[in-house]
Amino acid sequence: MENSKLITQIIDINLCYHYLGYRYGGYKNNLYEDFITRLHQGDDITQIKLQFISRLCGTRTFEFGETLKLNLKRKYPKWSFPWFPTNHASYSEHSNPDIVCHTSNAGILASHINREIKWLIAALENMKKGYQPEEYGYITLLELRKKTMTHYIVLDGNHRISALHALGHTKVAVKILPKKVNYSYRYFWKGVISRKFDLHDAEKIFNRYFYKNNMVINEVHNHEQIIYDEPIEL
């Protein structure tokens, strides 16, 4: 979708959610935001990295309900939403544009973990210089509407919005897709009409992005899922 068709708006950071259901704005148990906030606060970088890696290992799932920590009637591919059923999951250990959304039976490449950590660190340093969306691009959101409440899924800019919160920002200028997902129209969502999604499951998935607080992130400390194509940089 061309940027000219997107809607520019200033919104509250705490109305935004990661795909995984992590709420932004200081609710803790947010994989990206916790990393950058601790980094900005001056915590030990090795401990920050180790926690992030343990959380990555603890959140690797292979089915959407499990990913969102929902008890659903049926199983669905990861990142296939009832309003836009598709499959964005990456099943190869070599392809993971978003390491948090990555799915691979083989495991996680150490090189990808190192790359992700560098991106998180760079996001904080870049946002210290100022959020310059006209030059480097806007954070992009999908709007979810439920009666009078509006929340957003961050489609692009999860690192930047995490850094902005860590630096004390409460609002951010964004681009929003013009077509919103309205809970009132759930009976007409593509996945529901095609019966790819059970209606009650579809409702639960939507409502996951209206949770007030974040759920505790699983941590796995043995790191057996890591494929050491290079050493982890601690």
PDB file of C-alpha atoms in Angstrom:
ATOM      1  CA  MET A   1       0.000   0.000   0.000  1.00  0.00           C
ATOM      2  CA  GLU A   2       1.377   3.410  -0.987  1.00  0.00           C
ATOM      3  CA  ASN A   3       2.295   5.735   1.856  1.00  0.00           C
ATOM      4  CA  SER A   4       0.025   8.422   0.360  1.00  0.00           C
ATOM      5  CA  LYS A   5      -2.992   6.243   1.191  1.00  0.00           C
ATOM      6  CA  LEU A   6      -2.020   5.884   4.835  1.00  0.00           C
ATOM      7  CA  ILE A   7      -3.472   8.159   7.497  1.00  0.00           C
ATOM      8  CA  THR A   8      -1.040  10.269   9.528  1.00  0.00           C
ATOM      9  CA  GLN A   9      -1.990  10.653  13.172  1.00  0.00           C
ATOM     10  CA  ILE A  10      -0.496  11.207  16.625  1.00  0.00           C
ATOM     11  CA  ILE A  11      -1.515   8.431  19.006  1.00  0.00           C
ATOM     12  CA  ASP A  12      -0.741   7.183  22.522  1.00  0.00           C
ATOM     13  CA  ILE A  13       2.044   4.601  22.632  1.00  0.00           C
ATOM     14  CA  ASN A  14       0.157   2.573  25.244  1.00  0.00           C
ATOM     15  CA  LEU A  15      -2.594   1.842  22.707  1.00  0.00           C
ATOM     16  CA  CYS A  16      -0.136  -0.135  20.578  1.00  0.00           C
ATOM     17  CA  TYR A  17       0.565  -3.875  20.610  1.00  0.00           C
ATOM     18  CA  HIS A  18       3.135  -6.188  19.072  1.00  0.00           C
ATOM     19  CA  TYR A  19       1.844  -9.072  16.927  1.00  0.00           C
ATOM     20  CA  LEU A  20       2.476 -11.358  19.914  1.00  0.00           C
ATOM     21  CA  GLY A  21       0.080  -9.317  22.034  1.00  0.00           C
ATOM     22  CA  TYR A  22       2.734  -7.386  23.972  1.00  0.00           C
ATOM     23  CA  ARG A  23       1.359  -4.005  24.958  1.00  0.00           C
ATOM     24  CA  TYR A  24       3.687  -1.015  24.659  1.00  0.00           C
ATOM     25  CA  GLY A  25       3.970   1.837  27.094  1.00  0.00           C
ATOM     26  CA  GLY A  26       5.557   0.386  30.234  1.00  0.00           C
ATOM     27  CA  TYR A  27       3.458  -2.679  31.058  1.00  0.00           C
ATOM     28  CA  LYS A  28       6.566  -4.901  31.324  1.00  0.00           C
ATOM     29  CA  ASN A  29       6.753  -8.419  29.864  1.00  0.00           C
ATOM     30  CA  ASN A  30       7.331  -6.877  26.437  1.00  0.00           C
ATOM     31  CA  LEU A  31      10.246  -8.578  24.697  1.00  0.00           C
ATOM     32  CA  TYR A  32      11.527  -5.528  22.795  1.00  0.00           C
ATOM     33  CA  GLU A  33      10.551  -2.762  25.168  1.00  0.00           C
ATOM     34  CA  ASP A  34      12.035  -4.465  28.239  1.00  0.00           C
ATOM     35  CA  PHE A  35      15.375  -4.929  26.451  1.00  0.00           C
ATOM     36  CA  ILE A  36      15.634  -1.298  25.348  1.00  0.00           C
ATOM     37  CA  THR A  37      14.326   0.111  28.643  1.00  0.00           C
ATOM     38  CA  ARG A  38      16.875  -1.868  30.658  1.00  0.00           C
ATOM     39  CA  LEU A  39      19.603  -0.794  28.239  1.00  0.00           C
ATOM     40  CA  HIS A  40      18.647   2.861  28.634  1.00  0.00           C
ATOM     41  CA  GLN A  41      18.592   2.489  32.420  1.00  0.00           C
ATOM     42  CA  GLY A  42      22.183   1.243  32.368  1.00  0.00           C
ATOM     43  CA  ASP A  43      21.633  -2.382  33.399  1.00  0.00           C
ATOM     44  CA  ASP A  44      24.382  -4.893  32.681  1.00  0.00           C
ATOM     45  CA  ILE A  45      24.341  -5.531  28.939  1.00  0.00           C
ATOM     46  CA  THR A  46      25.311  -9.198  29.260  1.00  0.00           C
ATOM     47  CA  GLN A  47      22.381  -9.872  31.597  1.00  0.00           C
ATOM     48  CA  ILE A  48      20.024  -7.996  29.285  1.00  0.00           C
ATOM     49  CA  LYS A  49      21.144 -10.113  26.328  1.00  0.00           C
ATOM     50  CA  LEU A  50      20.868 -13.361  28.282  1.00  0.00           C
ATOM     51  CA  GLN A  51      17.324 -12.550  29.362  1.00  0.00           C
ATOM     52  CA  PHE A  52      16.370 -11.693  25.792  1.00  0.00           C
ATOM     53  CA  ILE A  53      17.801 -14.964  24.458  1.00  0.00           C
ATOM     54  CA  SER A  54      16.024 -16.986  27.167  1.00  0.00           C
ATOM     55  CA  ARG A  55      12.777 -15.253  26.288  1.00  0.00           C
ATOM     56  CA  LEU A  56      13.270 -15.930  22.589  1.00  0.00           C
ATOM     57  CA  CYS A  57      13.723 -19.610  23.347  1.00  0.00           C
ATOM     58  CA  GLY A  58      10.699 -19.589  25.649  1.00  0.00           C
ATOM     59  CA  THR A  59       8.320 -17.994  23.166  1.00  0.00           C
ATOM     60  CA  ARG A  60       8.997 -20.202  20.142  1.00  0.00           C
ATOM     61  CA  THR A  61       5.675 -21.822  19.267  1.00  0.00           C
ATOM     62  CA  PHE A  62       4.206 -23.507  16.222  1.00  0.00           C
ATOM     63  CA  GLU A  63       0.500 -22.725  16.407  1.00  0.00           C
ATOM     64  CA  PHE A  64      -1.326 -19.419  16.698  1.00  0.00           C
ATOM     65  CA  GLY A  65      -3.377 -20.115  19.823  1.00  0.00           C
ATOM     66  CA  GLU A  66      -0.276 -21.225  21.682  1.00  0.00           C
ATOM     67  CA  THR A  67       1.586 -18.171  20.431  1.00  0.00           C
ATOM     68  CA  LEU A  68      -1.043 -15.781  21.776  1.00  0.00           C
ATOM     69  CA  LYS A  69      -1.580 -17.894  24.916  1.00  0.00           C
ATOM     70  CA  LEU A  70      -5.206 -18.509  24.024  1.00  0.00           C
ATOM     71  CA  ASN A  71      -7.296 -21.631  24.498  1.00  0.00           C
ATOM     72  CA  LEU A  72      -8.861 -21.974  21.049  1.00  0.00           C
ATOM     73  CA  LYS A  73     -11.192 -24.647  19.695  1.00  0.00           C
ATOM     74  CA  ARG A  74      -9.106 -25.173  16.577  1.00  0.00           C
ATOM     75  CA  LYS A  75      -5.480 -24.832  15.488  1.00  0.00           C
ATOM     76  CA  TYR A  76      -4.403 -22.095  13.103  1.00  0.00           C
ATOM     77  CA  PRO A  77      -1.172 -21.169  11.316  1.00  0.00           C
ATOM     78  CA  LYS A  78       0.817 -18.458  13.042  1.00  0.00           C
ATOM     79  CA  TRP A  79       0.088 -14.921  11.891  1.00  0.00           C
ATOM     80  CA  SER A  80      -3.083 -15.916  10.054  1.00  0.00           C
ATOM     81  CA  PHE A  81      -5.695 -13.499  11.358  1.00  0.00           C
ATOM     82  CA  PRO A  82      -9.454 -14.058  11.043  1.00  0.00           C
ATOM     83  CA  TRP A  83      -9.949 -10.709   9.327  1.00  0.00           C
ATOM     84  CA  PHE A  84      -7.157 -11.440   6.849  1.00  0.00           C
ATOM     85  CA  PRO A  85      -6.393 -15.174   6.765  1.00  0.00           C
ATOM     86  CA  THR A  86      -2.955 -15.880   5.373  1.00  0.00           C
ATOM     87  CA  ASN A  87       0.284 -17.442   6.567  1.00  0.00           C
ATOM     88  CA  HIS A  88       3.233 -15.204   7.356  1.00  0.00           C
ATOM     89  CA  ALA A  89       5.105 -17.787   9.401  1.00  0.00           C
ATOM     90  CA  SER A  90       8.694 -18.527   8.446  1.00  0.00           C
ATOM     91  CA  TYR A  91       9.460 -22.239   8.646  1.00  0.00           C
ATOM     92  CA  SER A  92      13.112 -22.005   7.667  1.00  0.00           C
ATOM     93  CA  GLU A  93      15.831 -21.214  10.178  1.00  0.00           C
ATOM     94  CA  HIS A  94      17.459 -19.074   7.489  1.00  0.00           C
ATOM     95  CA  SER A  95      14.553 -16.705   6.876  1.00  0.00           C
ATOM     96  CA  ASN A  96      13.148 -14.672   9.718  1.00  0.00           C
ATOM     97  CA  PRO A  97      12.500 -10.990   8.984  1.00  0.00           C
ATOM     98  CA  ASP A  98      11.092 -10.695  12.512  1.00  0.00           C
ATOM     99  CA  ILE A  99      12.908 -13.045  14.884  1.00  0.00           C
ATOM    100  CA  VAL A 100      10.081 -12.919  17.440  1.00  0.00           C
ATOM    101  CA  CYS A 101       7.613 -14.178  14.831  1.00  0.00           C
ATOM    102  CA  HIS A 102      10.039 -16.793  13.544  1.00  0.00           C
ATOM    103  CA  THR A 103       9.047 -20.443  13.433  1.00  0.00           C
ATOM    104  CA  SER A 104      11.464 -23.239  12.603  1.00  0.00           C
ATOM    105  CA  ASN A 105      11.693 -26.799  13.864  1.00  0.00           C
ATOM    106  CA  ALA A 106      15.457 -26.642  13.419  1.00  0.00           C
ATOM    107  CA  GLY A 107      15.977 -23.777  15.858  1.00  0.00           C
ATOM    108  CA  ILE A 108      17.267 -20.199  15.868  1.00  0.00           C
ATOM    109  CA  LEU A 109      20.501 -19.150  14.201  1.00  0.00           C
ATOM    110  CA  ALA A 110      22.958 -17.440  16.541  1.00  0.00           C
ATOM    111  CA  SER A 111      23.735 -15.010  13.731  1.00  0.00           C
ATOM    112  CA  HIS A 112      20.088 -13.922  13.667  1.00  0.00           C
ATOM    113  CA  ILE A 113      20.077 -13.421  17.427  1.00  0.00           C
ATOM    114  CA  ASN A 114      23.218 -11.285  17.188  1.00  0.00           C
ATOM    115  CA  ARG A 115      21.636  -9.298  14.367  1.00  0.00           C
ATOM    116  CA  GLU A 116      18.433  -8.711  16.332  1.00  0.00           C
ATOM    117  CA  ILE A 117      20.315  -7.511  19.409  1.00  0.00           C
ATOM    118  CA  LYS A 118      22.300  -5.071  17.262  1.00  0.00           C
ATOM    119  CA  TRP A 119      19.027  -3.712  15.840  1.00  0.00           C
ATOM    120  CA  LEU A 120      17.623  -3.184  19.338  1.00  0.00           C
ATOM    121  CA  ILE A 121      20.727  -1.346  20.491  1.00  0.00           C
ATOM    122  CA  ALA A 122      20.776   0.746  17.308  1.00  0.00           C
ATOM    123  CA  ALA A 123      17.091   1.660  17.744  1.00  0.00           C
ATOM    124  CA  LEU A 124      17.818   3.285  21.095  1.00  0.00           C
ATOM    125  CA  GLU A 125      20.829   5.190  19.760  1.00  0.00           C
ATOM    126  CA  ASN A 126      18.895   6.367  16.703  1.00  0.00           C
ATOM    127  CA  MET A 127      15.868   7.528  18.689  1.00  0.00           C
ATOM    128  CA  LYS A 128      18.165   9.478  21.020  1.00  0.00           C
ATOM    129  CA  LYS A 129      18.903  11.602  17.948  1.00  0.00           C
ATOM    130  CA  GLY A 130      15.178  12.126  17.446  1.00  0.00           C
ATOM    131  CA  TYR A 131      12.274  10.398  15.731  1.00  0.00           C
ATOM    132  CA  GLN A 132      12.478  11.612  12.134  1.00  0.00           C
ATOM    133  CA  PRO A 133       9.640   9.831  10.308  1.00  0.00           C
ATOM    134  CA  GLU A 134       9.629  12.089   7.251  1.00  0.00           C
ATOM    135  CA  GLU A 135      13.225  11.107   6.546  1.00  0.00           C
ATOM    136  CA  TYR A 136      13.404   7.512   7.803  1.00  0.00           C
ATOM    137  CA  GLY A 137       9.793   6.348   7.674  1.00  0.00           C
ATOM    138  CA  TYR A 138       6.790   6.318   9.980  1.00  0.00           C
ATOM    139  CA  ILE A 139       5.825   3.630  12.447  1.00  0.00           C
ATOM    140  CA  THR A 140       2.931   1.871  10.693  1.00  0.00           C
ATOM    141  CA  LEU A 141      -0.175   0.554  12.447  1.00  0.00           C
ATOM    142  CA  LEU A 142      -3.321  -1.473  11.877  1.00  0.00           C
ATOM    143  CA  GLU A 143      -6.332  -0.048  13.725  1.00  0.00           C
ATOM    144  CA  LEU A 144      -8.605  -2.349  15.727  1.00  0.00           C
ATOM    145  CA  ARG A 145     -11.945  -0.875  16.780  1.00  0.00           C
ATOM    146  CA  LYS A 146     -14.241  -2.267  19.488  1.00  0.00           C
ATOM    147  CA  LYS A 147     -17.202  -0.022  20.322  1.00  0.00           C
ATOM    148  CA  THR A 148     -15.585   3.201  21.578  1.00  0.00           C
ATOM    149  CA  MET A 149     -12.127   1.659  22.119  1.00  0.00           C
ATOM    150  CA  THR A 150      -9.309   1.775  19.591  1.00  0.00           C
ATOM    151  CA  HIS A 151      -6.090  -0.201  19.806  1.00  0.00           C
ATOM    152  CA  TYR A 152      -3.380  -0.801  17.240  1.00  0.00           C
ATOM    153  CA  ILE A 153      -1.098  -3.593  16.039  1.00  0.00           C
ATOM    154  CA  VAL A 154       2.355  -2.331  15.069  1.00  0.00           C
ATOM    155  CA  LEU A 155       3.040  -3.545  11.537  1.00  0.00           C
ATOM    156  CA  ASP A 156       6.390  -1.794  11.217  1.00  0.00           C
ATOM    157  CA  GLY A 157       8.441   0.030  13.845  1.00  0.00           C
ATOM    158  CA  ASN A 158       8.416  -2.213  16.931  1.00  0.00           C
ATOM    159  CA  HIS A 159      12.040  -1.352  17.734  1.00  0.00           C
ATOM    160  CA  ARG A 160      11.452   2.383  17.346  1.00  0.00           C
ATOM    161  CA  ILE A 161       8.284   2.520  19.439  1.00  0.00           C
ATOM    162  CA  SER A 162      10.075   0.565  22.184  1.00  0.00           C
ATOM    163  CA  ALA A 163      12.946   3.040  22.155  1.00  0.00           C
ATOM    164  CA  LEU A 164      10.614   6.034  22.193  1.00  0.00           C
ATOM    165  CA  HIS A 165       8.883   4.696  25.289  1.00  0.00           C
ATOM    166  CA  ALA A 166      12.231   4.039  26.988  1.00  0.00           C
ATOM    167  CA  LEU A 167      13.201   7.656  26.299  1.00  0.00           C
ATOM    168  CA  GLY A 168      10.053   8.950  27.989  1.00  0.00           C
ATOM    169  CA  HIS A 169       7.731   9.560  25.048  1.00  0.00           C
ATOM    170  CA  THR A 170       4.032   8.833  25.552  1.00  0.00           C
ATOM    171  CA  LYS A 171       2.796   9.786  22.082  1.00  0.00           C
ATOM    172  CA  VAL A 172       4.109   9.196  18.585  1.00  0.00           C
ATOM    173  CA  ALA A 173       3.301  10.260  15.039  1.00  0.00           C
ATOM    174  CA  VAL A 174       2.333   7.228  12.953  1.00  0.00           C
ATOM    175  CA  LYS A 175       0.840   6.093   9.679  1.00  0.00           C
ATOM    176  CA  ILE A 176      -2.352   4.040   9.983  1.00  0.00           C
ATOM    177  CA  LEU A 177      -3.824   1.738   7.346  1.00  0.00           C
ATOM    178  CA  PRO A 178      -7.068   3.308   6.104  1.00  0.00           C
ATOM    179  CA  LYS A 179      -9.030   0.061   6.441  1.00  0.00           C
ATOM    180  CA  LYS A 180      -9.614  -0.698  10.122  1.00  0.00           C
ATOM    181  CA  VAL A 181     -10.699  -4.007  11.694  1.00  0.00           C
ATOM    182  CA  ASN A 182     -14.028  -3.451  13.433  1.00  0.00           C
ATOM    183  CA  TYR A 183     -15.245  -6.000  15.979  1.00  0.00           C
ATOM    184  CA  SER A 184     -18.856  -5.218  15.053  1.00  0.00           C
ATOM    185  CA  TYR A 185     -18.221  -6.674  11.585  1.00  0.00           C
ATOM    186  CA  ARG A 186     -16.639  -9.915  12.821  1.00  0.00           C
ATOM    187  CA  TYR A 187     -19.352 -12.029  11.177  1.00  0.00           C
ATOM    188  CA  PHE A 188     -18.105 -10.719   7.828  1.00  0.00           C
ATOM    189  CA  TRP A 189     -14.365 -11.184   8.353  1.00  0.00           C
ATOM    190  CA  LYS A 190     -12.866 -13.231   5.526  1.00  0.00           C
ATOM    191  CA  GLY A 191     -11.691 -16.016   7.784  1.00  0.00           C
ATOM    192  CA  VAL A 192     -15.088 -16.332   9.457  1.00  0.00           C
ATOM    193  CA  ILE A 193     -17.075 -16.259   6.202  1.00  0.00           C
ATOM    194  CA  SER A 194     -14.786 -18.893   4.650  1.00  0.00           C
ATOM    195  CA  ARG A 195     -15.061 -20.944   7.866  1.00  0.00           C
ATOM    196  CA  LYS A 196     -11.315 -21.099   8.174  1.00  0.00           C
ATOM    197  CA  PHE A 197     -11.871 -19.651  11.633  1.00  0.00           C
ATOM    198  CA  ASP A 198     -14.361 -20.581  14.303  1.00  0.00           C
ATOM    199  CA  LEU A 199     -16.272 -17.415  15.246  1.00  0.00           C
ATOM    200  CA  HIS A 200     -15.491 -17.681  18.956  1.00  0.00           C
ATOM    201  CA  ASP A 201     -11.812 -18.265  18.182  1.00  0.00           C
ATOM    202  CA  ALA A 202     -11.841 -15.197  15.934  1.00  0.00           C
ATOM    203  CA  GLU A 203     -13.306 -13.133  18.761  1.00  0.00           C
ATOM    204  CA  LYS A 204     -10.644 -14.347  21.194  1.00  0.00           C
ATOM    205  CA  ILE A 205      -7.841 -13.501  18.767  1.00  0.00           C
ATOM    206  CA  PHE A 206      -9.195  -9.987  18.265  1.00  0.00           C
ATOM    207  CA  ASN A 207      -9.704  -9.412  21.984  1.00  0.00           C
ATOM    208  CA  ARG A 208      -6.121 -10.515  22.676  1.00  0.00           C
ATOM    209  CA  TYR A 209      -5.078  -7.039  21.522  1.00  0.00           C
ATOM    210  CA  PHE A 210      -7.291  -5.407  24.133  1.00  0.00           C
ATOM    211  CA  TYR A 211      -5.716  -7.039  27.201  1.00  0.00           C
ATOM    212  CA  LYS A 212      -4.877  -4.390  29.764  1.00  0.00           C
ATOM    213  CA  ASN A 213      -1.662  -5.998  31.007  1.00  0.00           C
ATOM    214  CA  ASN A 214       0.965  -8.202  29.402  1.00  0.00           C
ATOM    215  CA  MET A 215       1.205 -11.869  30.231  1.00  0.00           C
ATOM    216  CA  VAL A 216       4.387 -13.290  31.744  1.00  0.00           C
ATOM    217  CA  ILE A 217       6.947 -14.256  29.106  1.00  0.00           C
ATOM    218  CA  ASN A 218       8.252 -17.820  29.250  1.00  0.00           C
ATOM    219  CA  GLU A 219      12.013 -18.116  29.659  1.00  0.00           C
ATOM    220  CA  VAL A 220      14.070 -21.170  28.678  1.00  0.00           C
ATOM    221  CA  HIS A 221      17.619 -20.998  30.008  1.00  0.00           C
ATOM    222  CA  ASN A 222      19.280 -24.060  28.444  1.00  0.00           C
ATOM    223  CA  HIS A 223      19.338 -22.473  24.961  1.00  0.00           C
ATOM    224  CA  GLU A 224      19.334 -25.863  23.249  1.00  0.00           C
ATOM    225  CA  GLN A 225      17.300 -24.376  20.407  1.00  0.00           C
ATOM    226  CA  ILE A 226      20.154 -22.169  19.223  1.00  0.00           C
ATOM    227  CA  ILE A 227      22.045 -23.172  16.059  1.00  0.00           C
ATOM    228  CA  TYR A 228      25.584 -21.901  16.594  1.00  0.00           C
ATOM    229  CA  ASP A 229      26.532 -20.781  13.101  1.00  0.00           C
ATOM    230  CA  GLU A 230      28.601 -18.170  14.938  1.00  0.00           C
ATOM    231  CA  PRO A 231      29.304 -17.373  18.617  1.00  0.00           C
ATOM    232  CA  ILE A 232      26.677 -15.448  20.579  1.00  0.00           C
ATOM    233  CA  GLU A 233      28.009 -11.955  21.245  1.00  0.00           C
ATOM    234  CA  LEU A 234      27.634 -11.369  24.997  1.00  0.00           C
TER     235      LEU A 234
END
